[in-house]
Amino acid sequence: MEWETVIGLEIHAQLATKSKIFSGASTAYGAEPNTQACAVDLGLPGVLPVLNEQAMHLALRFGVAIGAEIAPYSVFSRKNYFYPDLPKGYQISQFELPIVGQGVLDIEVEGETKRIGVTRAHLEEDAGKSLHEDFQGLSGIDLNRAGTPLLEIVSEPDMRSAKEAVAYMKKIHTLVRYLGICDGNMQEGSFRCDANVSVRPKGQAEFGIRAEIKNLNSFRFVEKAINHEVERQIDRIESGLSVVQETRLYDSDLDETRSMRSKEEANDYRYFPDPDLLPVVITEALIEQARGELPELPDAKKLRFKEQYGVDEETAVLLTHSKDMADYYEAVISASGCEAKLCTNWVTGHLAGALNKDGLDITQSPIGHARFAGLLARIADNTISGKIAKQVFEALWNSDQTADEIIDQKGLKQITDSGAIEAIIDEVIANNAGQVEQYLSGKDKVFGFFVGQVMKLTQGKANPGEVNAMLKAKLKR
Amino acid sequence: MHNQTIAELAKGLQAREFSSQELTTAHLARIKQHSALNCFITVTEVEALAQAKIADQLISDGKAGPLTGIPLAHKDIFCTQGIKTSCGSKMLDNFQAPYNATVIERFNQAGAVTLGKLNMDEFAMGSSNETSFFGPVKNPWDHSAVPGGSSGGSACAVAARLAVGATGTDTGGSIRQPAAFCGITGLKPTYGRVSRYGMIAFASSLDQGGPMTRTVEDAALMLQTMAGFDSRDSTSVDKPVPDYSKGLNDSLAGLKIGLPKEFFGDNLNTQMAQVVEDAVAEYTRLGAEVVEVSMPNINLSIPAYYIIAPAECSANLSRFDGVRYGHRCEAPEDLNDLYIRSRGEGFGSEVKRRILIGTYALSTGYYDAYYLQAQKIRRLISDDFKKVLSEVDVVMGPVTPTPAFGLGEKSGDPIEMYLSDMYTIAVNLAGLPALSIPAGFVDQKPVGLQIIGNYFEEARLLNVAHRYQQETDWHQQAPAGIE
């Protein structure tokens, strides 16, 4: 039997607000436990939530970016369940009336474009963290994260493979960072997802029974967890068992999912509108304003890069997957005045390679766009050769000097004086009579030897094109 | 001194006839003397005298306001920094609030003195003060009767002259009903008029704090300090606060009073009805016009209320889980045991009953039939009031179907107890302001008149009630033994 996989994702993006969604406490990551939890976050008796308007604006920005319906009137609800890191015994979320309604997003997988539906996106508060180690059989509670604003982005079950799911998640990841609404830091839990996975015989219209895999915080885990889960479900069905509707956890060490709770054990969350909060009202004017403030979005930028800079699809993706990278690239072009091709080669080649090697992203690049542009300008005007440029790049990476300072200091300037080059060529010819003979008798390979000798004597500073041409003329057969 | 009102005492303080410290000391002595009434959960003697000393300084510096140096007491539902805030429950018997409620902050800024924290039904759930973990409060007019609830300690303390004024909260009548039972004045403001920040939530969409005093004039003074927008409470309304004392004596000529025929049905005994009729007659002498009105949905108030209030409370009380503060059971075996025993031991039976009702009403499969249905009824009741209040200025009626009932008389029958709030609950569902003023006696026990006004028309209500107190002396009666 041929099986088809059906996947829907619930992505939790932490909104980049300074303070929490319903209190004034800071959202900064990594503070000492419970130092960023105020009376409201602790759920003390008598405290009340007040919506951080910035969270609403960020959610709205996401909504207009995916062309979604924006609810003119959305409502916060209480999602009731007991857990020690949930101080109030309920989570404030949105249920029946979310702020962002239906929208769409296009993904590209193996050269094909596919449209994925976004069902909704709603605002909610994060819970705290339970720490089960270091407390001699007790659990510790850290409420620093409690009340952190989240945007939960729920997709339609439109994805048909783990690859598509990853492409969709990456697409959202790129988008939220472009929009400046989420820092996308997956290690710190700022961007994570739950995957709803089911299988069905190919051609069948009804969905199979799904399992929900919780809390996946890397693209790699999403792919592995889904693939493992699909295999597990197919195995069960093929051996005559049925899939159980349940929540599962992915164990990245063992690369497997295991059951957390079944449908029967699932909480009845008893959602109801939170009487402490007023409905969120979004006017047409506010939507227009949010639309007007949208930056150029990733797809549009990619298209523009292809047209404006003549780069291919793969390179365009590389240059636009983060807004910082795209901005860097364009800043280099504009500051260096060089043609795009040279900039593209150097940004996606040497620079990207070096960043990758050191595990840095473009914002952490030791070479700022201005110094990098300085290097490219000297290549373009033939002050240095491509080979010398690599040496200058190394020096730029390890110092704060400009390319010009490095070139000057190390005397790397290309020798463009043909008289000087000619003298060196003559010297090489005179000192290597045997090789000259070989070359003249038809051994073409020996030509490279002469080039090498000249470059050695000029310490690489001679223009290779010029050396070639002059050598050819001198050794005319 | 203790028989004087806030307005009178403020004059005496200004004229240096006595100091706030003397006034406070006298009240602290009275609290001790009448401790059998069980009004107070906590008496803050040291803090009160310190506040009085500061108040005296303010007075001599000429910086005193109308409440400076006046000894008040607060329902133990308002968080008070560093002072036990129990909400009448074992659950919070060990809880010292680390912050002040907005209402408390405002009284502190006004220079008022806090004598202590007042007894109440547990988490404000009750109509008799019998659900308090700290034992029932007695009615000062009849020690075998209840003072009403849930602000029973507040009503009793004011009636017995243990505090000049007190705060209360009203979710379904918890200010007005005890005010009526104890023969004092109690005002429940419009929902959103007084900040709920720091007022421990029972039913968030219904709860509202308000003043409990001996006179309407005093209620106006206290409300002046309590009312106003608070950015920490999203449901507080950003609307200017009028001068509540200014129009107290305005003429009532042409005032249109609506009497809902549904308020005068079989449930109201003839003596109670007579008190209301006599009061209304007094108003006609003052130039008011009386019309009969109808609010056909008002008899659905109790069923709607007993879905909405428990539903909200079931979530509001989830934070009391033994994890961060409050009662925690001894040696829990695991997380579930911690929850079950902490909450099982910490809450009393009425609170548990309402949590169970609310949890049930919100459960999958029942939500539409109960919670949504109740919300629809709530809308209908609001619409009834809107219609009537577009035709009349105020609505009048009884506060309670009977005078104060006996201690233990209804505590075994929750439904019977719930029915005692039949005239007050609709006002909370609609979010309207309403007050209760003493209007007579039945069986030697005080009886109240309820006056309901339109949204944010507290000033009008106070004016209407004040004029009545200028013509009558029901509010000046004191219980026997309270000399």
JSON list of N, CA and C in Angstrom, two decimals, chain B residues 185-244:
[
{"chain": "B", "resi": 185, "resn": "THR", "atom": "N", "xyz": [-25.58, 52.43, 55.50]},
{"chain": "B", "resi": 185, "resn": "THR", "atom": "CA", "xyz": [-25.62, 52.82, 54.09]},
{"chain": "B", "resi": 185, "resn": "THR", "atom": "C", "xyz": [-24.52, 52.07, 53.34]},
{"chain": "B", "resi": 186, "resn": "GLY", "atom": "N", "xyz": [-24.88, 51.46, 52.21]},
{"chain": "B", "resi": 186, "resn": "GLY", "atom": "CA", "xyz": [-23.86, 50.75, 51.43]},
{"chain": "B", "resi": 186, "resn": "GLY", "atom": "C", "xyz": [-24.04, 51.03, 49.95]},
{"chain": "B", "resi": 187, "resn": "LEU", "atom": "N", "xyz": [-22.96, 51.37, 49.28]},
{"chain": "B", "resi": 187, "resn": "LEU", "atom": "CA", "xyz": [-23.04, 51.68, 47.84]},
{"chain": "B", "resi": 187, "resn": "LEU", "atom": "C", "xyz": [-22.20, 50.73, 47.03]},
{"chain": "B", "resi": 188, "resn": "LYS", "atom": "N", "xyz": [-22.84, 50.11, 46.06]},
{"chain": "B", "resi": 188, "resn": "LYS", "atom": "CA", "xyz": [-22.10, 49.35, 45.05]},
{"chain": "B", "resi": 188, "resn": "LYS", "atom": "C", "xyz": [-22.00, 50.23, 43.82]},
{"chain": "B", "resi": 189, "resn": "PRO", "atom": "N", "xyz": [-20.79, 50.69, 43.46]},
{"chain": "B", "resi": 189, "resn": "PRO", "atom": "CA", "xyz": [-20.65, 51.57, 42.30]},
{"chain": "B", "resi": 189, "resn": "PRO", "atom": "C", "xyz": [-20.82, 50.82, 40.98]},
{"chain": "B", "resi": 190, "resn": "THR", "atom": "N", "xyz": [-20.86, 51.58, 39.91]},
{"chain": "B", "resi": 190, "resn": "THR", "atom": "CA", "xyz": [-20.89, 51.01, 38.55]},
{"chain": "B", "resi": 190, "resn": "THR", "atom": "C", "xyz": [-19.67, 50.12, 38.37]},
{"chain": "B", "resi": 191, "resn": "TYR", "atom": "N", "xyz": [-19.86, 48.99, 37.69]},
{"chain": "B", "resi": 191, "resn": "TYR", "atom": "CA", "xyz": [-18.71, 48.13, 37.40]},
{"chain": "B", "resi": 191, "resn": "TYR", "atom": "C", "xyz": [-17.67, 48.93, 36.60]},
{"chain": "B", "resi": 192, "resn": "GLY", "atom": "N", "xyz": [-16.46, 48.97, 37.09]},
{"chain": "B", "resi": 192, "resn": "GLY", "atom": "CA", "xyz": [-15.40, 49.73, 36.41]},
{"chain": "B", "resi": 192, "resn": "GLY", "atom": "C", "xyz": [-15.11, 51.07, 37.06]},
{"chain": "B", "resi": 193, "resn": "ARG", "atom": "N", "xyz": [-15.93, 51.46, 38.03]},
{"chain": "B", "resi": 193, "resn": "ARG", "atom": "CA", "xyz": [-15.73, 52.77, 38.67]},
{"chain": "B", "resi": 193, "resn": "ARG", "atom": "C", "xyz": [-14.61, 52.73, 39.71]},
{"chain": "B", "resi": 194, "resn": "VAL", "atom": "N", "xyz": [-14.55, 51.61, 40.44]},
{"chain": "B", "resi": 194, "resn": "VAL", "atom": "CA", "xyz": [-13.53, 51.44, 41.47]},
{"chain": "B", "resi": 194, "resn": "VAL", "atom": "C", "xyz": [-12.58, 50.32, 41.04]},
{"chain": "B", "resi": 195, "resn": "SER", "atom": "N", "xyz": [-11.29, 50.56, 41.14]},
{"chain": "B", "resi": 195, "resn": "SER", "atom": "CA", "xyz": [-10.31, 49.58, 40.69]},
{"chain": "B", "resi": 195, "resn": "SER", "atom": "C", "xyz": [-10.43, 48.27, 41.45]},
{"chain": "B", "resi": 196, "resn": "ARG", "atom": "N", "xyz": [-10.31, 47.18, 40.72]},
{"chain": "B", "resi": 196, "resn": "ARG", "atom": "CA", "xyz": [-10.32, 45.86, 41.35]},
{"chain": "B", "resi": 196, "resn": "ARG", "atom": "C", "xyz": [-8.90, 45.37, 41.62]},
{"chain": "B", "resi": 197, "resn": "TYR", "atom": "N", "xyz": [-7.88, 46.17, 41.28]},
{"chain": "B", "resi": 197, "resn": "TYR", "atom": "CA", "xyz": [-6.52, 45.70, 41.47]},
{"chain": "B", "resi": 197, "resn": "TYR", "atom": "C", "xyz": [-6.24, 45.51, 42.97]},
{"chain": "B", "resi": 198, "resn": "GLY", "atom": "N", "xyz": [-5.84, 44.31, 43.31]},
{"chain": "B", "resi": 198, "resn": "GLY", "atom": "CA", "xyz": [-5.55, 44.02, 44.71]},
{"chain": "B", "resi": 198, "resn": "GLY", "atom": "C", "xyz": [-6.75, 43.61, 45.53]},
{"chain": "B", "resi": 199, "resn": "MET", "atom": "N", "xyz": [-7.88, 43.52, 44.86]},
{"chain": "B", "resi": 199, "resn": "MET", "atom": "CA", "xyz": [-9.11, 43.05, 45.51]},
{"chain": "B", "resi": 199, "resn": "MET", "atom": "C", "xyz": [-9.24, 41.60, 45.07]},
{"chain": "B", "resi": 200, "resn": "ILE", "atom": "N", "xyz": [-9.12, 40.68, 45.99]},
{"chain": "B", "resi": 200, "resn": "ILE", "atom": "CA", "xyz": [-9.03, 39.26, 45.60]},
{"chain": "B", "resi": 200, "resn": "ILE", "atom": "C", "xyz": [-10.31, 38.86, 44.86]},
{"chain": "B", "resi": 201, "resn": "ALA", "atom": "N", "xyz": [-10.13, 38.33, 43.65]},
{"chain": "B", "resi": 201, "resn": "ALA", "atom": "CA", "xyz": [-11.26, 38.11, 42.76]},
{"chain": "B", "resi": 201, "resn": "ALA", "atom": "C", "xyz": [-12.13, 36.94, 43.19]},
{"chain": "B", "resi": 202, "resn": "PHE", "atom": "N", "xyz": [-13.42, 37.17, 43.18]},
{"chain": "B", "resi": 202, "resn": "PHE", "atom": "CA", "xyz": [-14.40, 36.08, 43.29]},
{"chain": "B", "resi": 202, "resn": "PHE", "atom": "C", "xyz": [-14.95, 35.86, 41.89]},
{"chain": "B", "resi": 203, "resn": "ALA", "atom": "N", "xyz": [-15.77, 36.79, 41.39]},
{"chain": "B", "resi": 203, "resn": "ALA", "atom": "CA", "xyz": [-16.27, 36.69, 40.02]},
{"chain": "B", "resi": 203, "resn": "ALA", "atom": "C", "xyz": [-15.93, 38.02, 39.33]},
{"chain": "B", "resi": 204, "resn": "SER", "atom": "N", "xyz": [-14.90, 37.97, 38.51]},
{"chain": "B", "resi": 204, "resn": "SER", "atom": "CA", "xyz": [-14.27, 39.19, 38.00]},
{"chain": "B", "resi": 204, "resn": "SER", "atom": "C", "xyz": [-15.22, 40.13, 37.26]},
{"chain": "B", "resi": 205, "resn": "SER", "atom": "N", "xyz": [-16.21, 39.59, 36.57]},
{"chain": "B", "resi": 205, "resn": "SER", "atom": "CA", "xyz": [-17.09, 40.46, 35.78]},
{"chain": "B", "resi": 205, "resn": "SER", "atom": "C", "xyz": [-18.20, 41.07, 36.63]},
{"chain": "B", "resi": 206, "resn": "LEU", "atom": "N", "xyz": [-18.24, 40.69, 37.90]},
{"chain": "B", "resi": 206, "resn": "LEU", "atom": "CA", "xyz": [-19.32, 41.16, 38.78]},
{"chain": "B", "resi": 206, "resn": "LEU", "atom": "C", "xyz": [-18.80, 41.93, 39.99]},
{"chain": "B", "resi": 207, "resn": "ASP", "atom": "N", "xyz": [-17.58, 41.63, 40.42]},
{"chain": "B", "resi": 207, "resn": "ASP", "atom": "CA", "xyz": [-17.03, 42.21, 41.65]},
{"chain": "B", "resi": 207, "resn": "ASP", "atom": "C", "xyz": [-16.88, 43.73, 41.54]},
{"chain": "B", "resi": 208, "resn": "GLN", "atom": "N", "xyz": [-17.24, 44.40, 42.59]},
{"chain": "B", "resi": 208, "resn": "GLN", "atom": "CA", "xyz": [-17.00, 45.84, 42.63]},
{"chain": "B", "resi": 208, "resn": "GLN", "atom": "C", "xyz": [-16.90, 46.29, 44.09]},
{"chain": "B", "resi": 209, "resn": "GLY", "atom": "N", "xyz": [-15.87, 47.05, 44.38]},
{"chain": "B", "resi": 209, "resn": "GLY", "atom": "CA", "xyz": [-15.69, 47.55, 45.75]},
{"chain": "B", "resi": 209, "resn": "GLY", "atom": "C", "xyz": [-16.51, 48.82, 45.95]},
{"chain": "B", "resi": 210, "resn": "GLY", "atom": "N", "xyz": [-16.86, 49.07, 47.20]},
{"chain": "B", "resi": 210, "resn": "GLY", "atom": "CA", "xyz": [-17.62, 50.29, 47.48]},
{"chain": "B", "resi": 210, "resn": "GLY", "atom": "C", "xyz": [-17.59, 50.62, 48.97]},
{"chain": "B", "resi": 211, "resn": "PRO", "atom": "N", "xyz": [-18.11, 51.79, 49.32]},
{"chain": "B", "resi": 211, "resn": "PRO", "atom": "CA", "xyz": [-18.09, 52.24, 50.72]},
{"chain": "B", "resi": 211, "resn": "PRO", "atom": "C", "xyz": [-19.29, 51.74, 51.52]},
{"chain": "B", "resi": 212, "resn": "MET", "atom": "N", "xyz": [-19.06, 51.55, 52.82]},
{"chain": "B", "resi": 212, "resn": "MET", "atom": "CA", "xyz": [-20.13, 51.20, 53.75]},
{"chain": "B", "resi": 212, "resn": "MET", "atom": "C", "xyz": [-19.99, 52.16, 54.94]},
{"chain": "B", "resi": 213, "resn": "THR", "atom": "N", "xyz": [-21.02, 52.95, 55.13]},
{"chain": "B", "resi": 213, "resn": "THR", "atom": "CA", "xyz": [-20.95, 54.05, 56.10]},
{"chain": "B", "resi": 213, "resn": "THR", "atom": "C", "xyz": [-22.28, 54.20, 56.83]},
{"chain": "B", "resi": 214, "resn": "ARG", "atom": "N", "xyz": [-22.31, 55.13, 57.77]},
{"chain": "B", "resi": 214, "resn": "ARG", "atom": "CA", "xyz": [-23.58, 55.34, 58.44]},
{"chain": "B", "resi": 214, "resn": "ARG", "atom": "C", "xyz": [-24.46, 56.32, 57.66]},
{"chain": "B", "resi": 215, "resn": "THR", "atom": "N", "xyz": [-23.86, 57.23, 56.92]},
{"chain": "B", "resi": 215, "resn": "THR", "atom": "CA", "xyz": [-24.67, 58.19, 56.17]},
{"chain": "B", "resi": 215, "resn": "THR", "atom": "C", "xyz": [-24.27, 58.21, 54.70]},
{"chain": "B", "resi": 216, "resn": "VAL", "atom": "N", "xyz": [-25.18, 58.72, 53.90]},
{"chain": "B", "resi": 216, "resn": "VAL", "atom": "CA", "xyz": [-24.91, 58.87, 52.47]},
{"chain": "B", "resi": 216, "resn": "VAL", "atom": "C", "xyz": [-23.80, 59.90, 52.27]},
{"chain": "B", "resi": 217, "resn": "GLU", "atom": "N", "xyz": [-23.81, 60.93, 53.09]},
{"chain": "B", "resi": 217, "resn": "GLU", "atom": "CA", "xyz": [-22.79, 61.96, 52.98]},
{"chain": "B", "resi": 217, "resn": "GLU", "atom": "C", "xyz": [-21.39, 61.33, 53.13]},
{"chain": "B", "resi": 218, "resn": "ASP", "atom": "N", "xyz": [-21.25, 60.42, 54.09]},
{"chain": "B", "resi": 218, "resn": "ASP", "atom": "CA", "xyz": [-19.98, 59.73, 54.30]},
{"chain": "B", "resi": 218, "resn": "ASP", "atom": "C", "xyz": [-19.64, 58.81, 53.12]},
{"chain": "B", "resi": 219, "resn": "ALA", "atom": "N", "xyz": [-20.66, 58.17, 52.59]},
{"chain": "B", "resi": 219, "resn": "ALA", "atom": "CA", "xyz": [-20.44, 57.28, 51.45]},
{"chain": "B", "resi": 219, "resn": "ALA", "atom": "C", "xyz": [-19.86, 58.08, 50.28]},
{"chain": "B", "resi": 220, "resn": "ALA", "atom": "N", "xyz": [-20.39, 59.30, 50.11]},
{"chain": "B", "resi": 220, "resn": "ALA", "atom": "CA", "xyz": [-19.89, 60.17, 49.04]},
{"chain": "B", "resi": 220, "resn": "ALA", "atom": "C", "xyz": [-18.41, 60.49, 49.26]},
{"chain": "B", "resi": 221, "resn": "LEU", "atom": "N", "xyz": [-18.06, 60.75, 50.52]},
{"chain": "B", "resi": 221, "resn": "LEU", "atom": "CA", "xyz": [-16.66, 61.08, 50.83]},
{"chain": "B", "resi": 221, "resn": "LEU", "atom": "C", "xyz": [-15.72, 59.89, 50.57]},
{"chain": "B", "resi": 222, "resn": "MET", "atom": "N", "xyz": [-16.16, 58.72, 50.99]},
{"chain": "B", "resi": 222, "resn": "MET", "atom": "CA", "xyz": [-15.31, 57.54, 50.76]},
{"chain": "B", "resi": 222, "resn": "MET", "atom": "C", "xyz": [-15.23, 57.20, 49.28]},
{"chain": "B", "resi": 223, "resn": "LEU", "atom": "N", "xyz": [-16.35, 57.28, 48.58]},
{"chain": "B", "resi": 223, "resn": "LEU", "atom": "CA", "xyz": [-16.34, 56.95, 47.15]},
{"chain": "B", "resi": 223, "resn": "LEU", "atom": "C", "xyz": [-15.42, 57.90, 46.39]},
{"chain": "B", "resi": 224, "resn": "GLN", "atom": "N", "xyz": [-15.40, 59.16, 46.82]},
{"chain": "B", "resi": 224, "resn": "GLN", "atom": "CA", "xyz": [-14.55, 60.15, 46.18]},
{"chain": "B", "resi": 224, "resn": "GLN", "atom": "C", "xyz": [-13.09, 59.68, 46.13]},
{"chain": "B", "resi": 225, "resn": "THR", "atom": "N", "xyz": [-12.68, 59.03, 47.23]},
{"chain": "B", "resi": 225, "resn": "THR", "atom": "CA", "xyz": [-11.31, 58.53, 47.30]},
{"chain": "B", "resi": 225, "resn": "THR", "atom": "C", "xyz": [-11.14, 57.21, 46.54]},
{"chain": "B", "resi": 226, "resn": "MET", "atom": "N", "xyz": [-12.17, 56.38, 46.57]},
{"chain": "B", "resi": 226, "resn": "MET", "atom": "CA", "xyz": [-12.04, 55.04, 45.95]},
{"chain": "B", "resi": 226, "resn": "MET", "atom": "C", "xyz": [-12.16, 55.07, 44.44]},
{"chain": "B", "resi": 227, "resn": "ALA", "atom": "N", "xyz": [-12.98, 55.96, 43.90]},
{"chain": "B", "resi": 227, "resn": "ALA", "atom": "CA", "xyz": [-13.32, 55.92, 42.48]},
{"chain": "B", "resi": 227, "resn": "ALA", "atom": "C", "xyz": [-12.20, 56.47, 41.61]},
{"chain": "B", "resi": 228, "resn": "GLY", "atom": "N", "xyz": [-12.16, 56.01, 40.38]},
{"chain": "B", "resi": 228, "resn": "GLY", "atom": "CA", "xyz": [-11.21, 56.57, 39.43]},
{"chain": "B", "resi": 228, "resn": "GLY", "atom": "C", "xyz": [-10.48, 55.50, 38.65]},
{"chain": "B", "resi": 229, "resn": "PHE", "atom": "N", "xyz": [-9.99, 55.91, 37.50]},
{"chain": "B", "resi": 229, "resn": "PHE", "atom": "CA", "xyz": [-9.33, 54.99, 36.58]},
{"chain": "B", "resi": 229, "resn": "PHE", "atom": "C", "xyz": [-8.04, 54.46, 37.19]},
{"chain": "B", "resi": 230, "resn": "ASP", "atom": "N", "xyz": [-7.77, 53.19, 36.92]},
{"chain": "B", "resi": 230, "resn": "ASP", "atom": "CA", "xyz": [-6.53, 52.56, 37.36]},
{"chain": "B", "resi": 230, "resn": "ASP", "atom": "C", "xyz": [-5.96, 51.77, 36.18]},
{"chain": "B", "resi": 231, "resn": "SER", "atom": "N", "xyz": [-4.79, 52.17, 35.72]},
{"chain": "B", "resi": 231, "resn": "SER", "atom": "CA", "xyz": [-4.21, 51.49, 34.55]},
{"chain": "B", "resi": 231, "resn": "SER", "atom": "C", "xyz": [-3.86, 50.03, 34.85]},
{"chain": "B", "resi": 232, "resn": "ARG", "atom": "N", "xyz": [-3.87, 49.65, 36.11]},
{"chain": "B", "resi": 232, "resn": "ARG", "atom": "CA", "xyz": [-3.56, 48.25, 36.43]},
{"chain": "B", "resi": 232, "resn": "ARG", "atom": "C", "xyz": [-4.78, 47.34, 36.37]},
{"chain": "B", "resi": 233, "resn": "ASP", "atom": "N", "xyz": [-5.95, 47.94, 36.14]},
{"chain": "B", "resi": 233, "resn": "ASP", "atom": "CA", "xyz": [-7.18, 47.16, 36.00]},
{"chain": "B", "resi": 233, "resn": "ASP", "atom": "C", "xyz": [-7.79, 47.49, 34.64]},
{"chain": "B", "resi": 234, "resn": "SER", "atom": "N", "xyz": [-7.71, 46.53, 33.71]},
{"chain": "B", "resi": 234, "resn": "SER", "atom": "CA", "xyz": [-8.19, 46.77, 32.34]},
{"chain": "B", "resi": 234, "resn": "SER", "atom": "C", "xyz": [-9.68, 47.05, 32.29]},
{"chain": "B", "resi": 235, "resn": "THR", "atom": "N", "xyz": [-10.42, 46.61, 33.31]},
{"chain": "B", "resi": 235, "resn": "THR", "atom": "CA", "xyz": [-11.87, 46.82, 33.28]},
{"chain": "B", "resi": 235, "resn": "THR", "atom": "C", "xyz": [-12.26, 48.10, 34.00]},
{"chain": "B", "resi": 236, "resn": "SER", "atom": "N", "xyz": [-11.26, 48.81, 34.54]},
{"chain": "B", "resi": 236, "resn": "SER", "atom": "CA", "xyz": [-11.58, 50.09, 35.16]},
{"chain": "B", "resi": 236, "resn": "SER", "atom": "C", "xyz": [-11.81, 51.11, 34.04]},
{"chain": "B", "resi": 237, "resn": "VAL", "atom": "N", "xyz": [-12.73, 52.01, 34.25]},
{"chain": "B", "resi": 237, "resn": "VAL", "atom": "CA", "xyz": [-13.16, 52.90, 33.16]},
{"chain": "B", "resi": 237, "resn": "VAL", "atom": "C", "xyz": [-12.53, 54.28, 33.32]},
{"chain": "B", "resi": 238, "resn": "ASP", "atom": "N", "xyz": [-11.95, 54.76, 32.23]},
{"chain": "B", "resi": 238, "resn": "ASP", "atom": "CA", "xyz": [-11.26, 56.06, 32.25]},
{"chain": "B", "resi": 238, "resn": "ASP", "atom": "C", "xyz": [-12.28, 57.17, 32.00]},
{"chain": "B", "resi": 239, "resn": "LYS", "atom": "N", "xyz": [-12.93, 57.54, 33.07]},
{"chain": "B", "resi": 239, "resn": "LYS", "atom": "CA", "xyz": [-14.00, 58.52, 32.98]},
{"chain": "B", "resi": 239, "resn": "LYS", "atom": "C", "xyz": [-13.81, 59.47, 34.17]},
{"chain": "B", "resi": 240, "resn": "PRO", "atom": "N", "xyz": [-13.97, 60.75, 33.98]},
{"chain": "B", "resi": 240, "resn": "PRO", "atom": "CA", "xyz": [-13.73, 61.68, 35.09]},
{"chain": "B", "resi": 240, "resn": "PRO", "atom": "C", "xyz": [-14.62, 61.35, 36.29]},
{"chain": "B", "resi": 241, "resn": "VAL", "atom": "N", "xyz": [-14.07, 61.58, 37.47]},
{"chain": "B", "resi": 241, "resn": "VAL", "atom": "CA", "xyz": [-14.83, 61.34, 38.70]},
{"chain": "B", "resi": 241, "resn": "VAL", "atom": "C", "xyz": [-15.46, 62.67, 39.13]},
{"chain": "B", "resi": 242, "resn": "PRO", "atom": "N", "xyz": [-16.79, 62.71, 39.21]},
{"chain": "B", "resi": 242, "resn": "PRO", "atom": "CA", "xyz": [-17.43, 63.97, 39.61]},
{"chain": "B", "resi": 242, "resn": "PRO", "atom": "C", "xyz": [-17.26, 64.21, 41.11]},
{"chain": "B", "resi": 243, "resn": "ASP", "atom": "N", "xyz": [-17.60, 65.39, 41.56]},
{"chain": "B", "resi": 243, "resn": "ASP", "atom": "CA", "xyz": [-17.60, 65.69, 42.99]},
{"chain": "B", "resi": 243, "resn": "ASP", "atom": "C", "xyz": [-18.89, 65.13, 43.58]},
{"chain": "B", "resi": 244, "resn": "TYR", "atom": "N", "xyz": [-18.74, 64.04, 44.34]},
{"chain": "B", "resi": 244, "resn": "TYR", "atom": "CA", "xyz": [-19.93, 63.32, 44.82]},
{"chain": "B", "resi": 244, "resn": "TYR", "atom": "C", "xyz": [-20.66, 64.07, 45.94]}
]
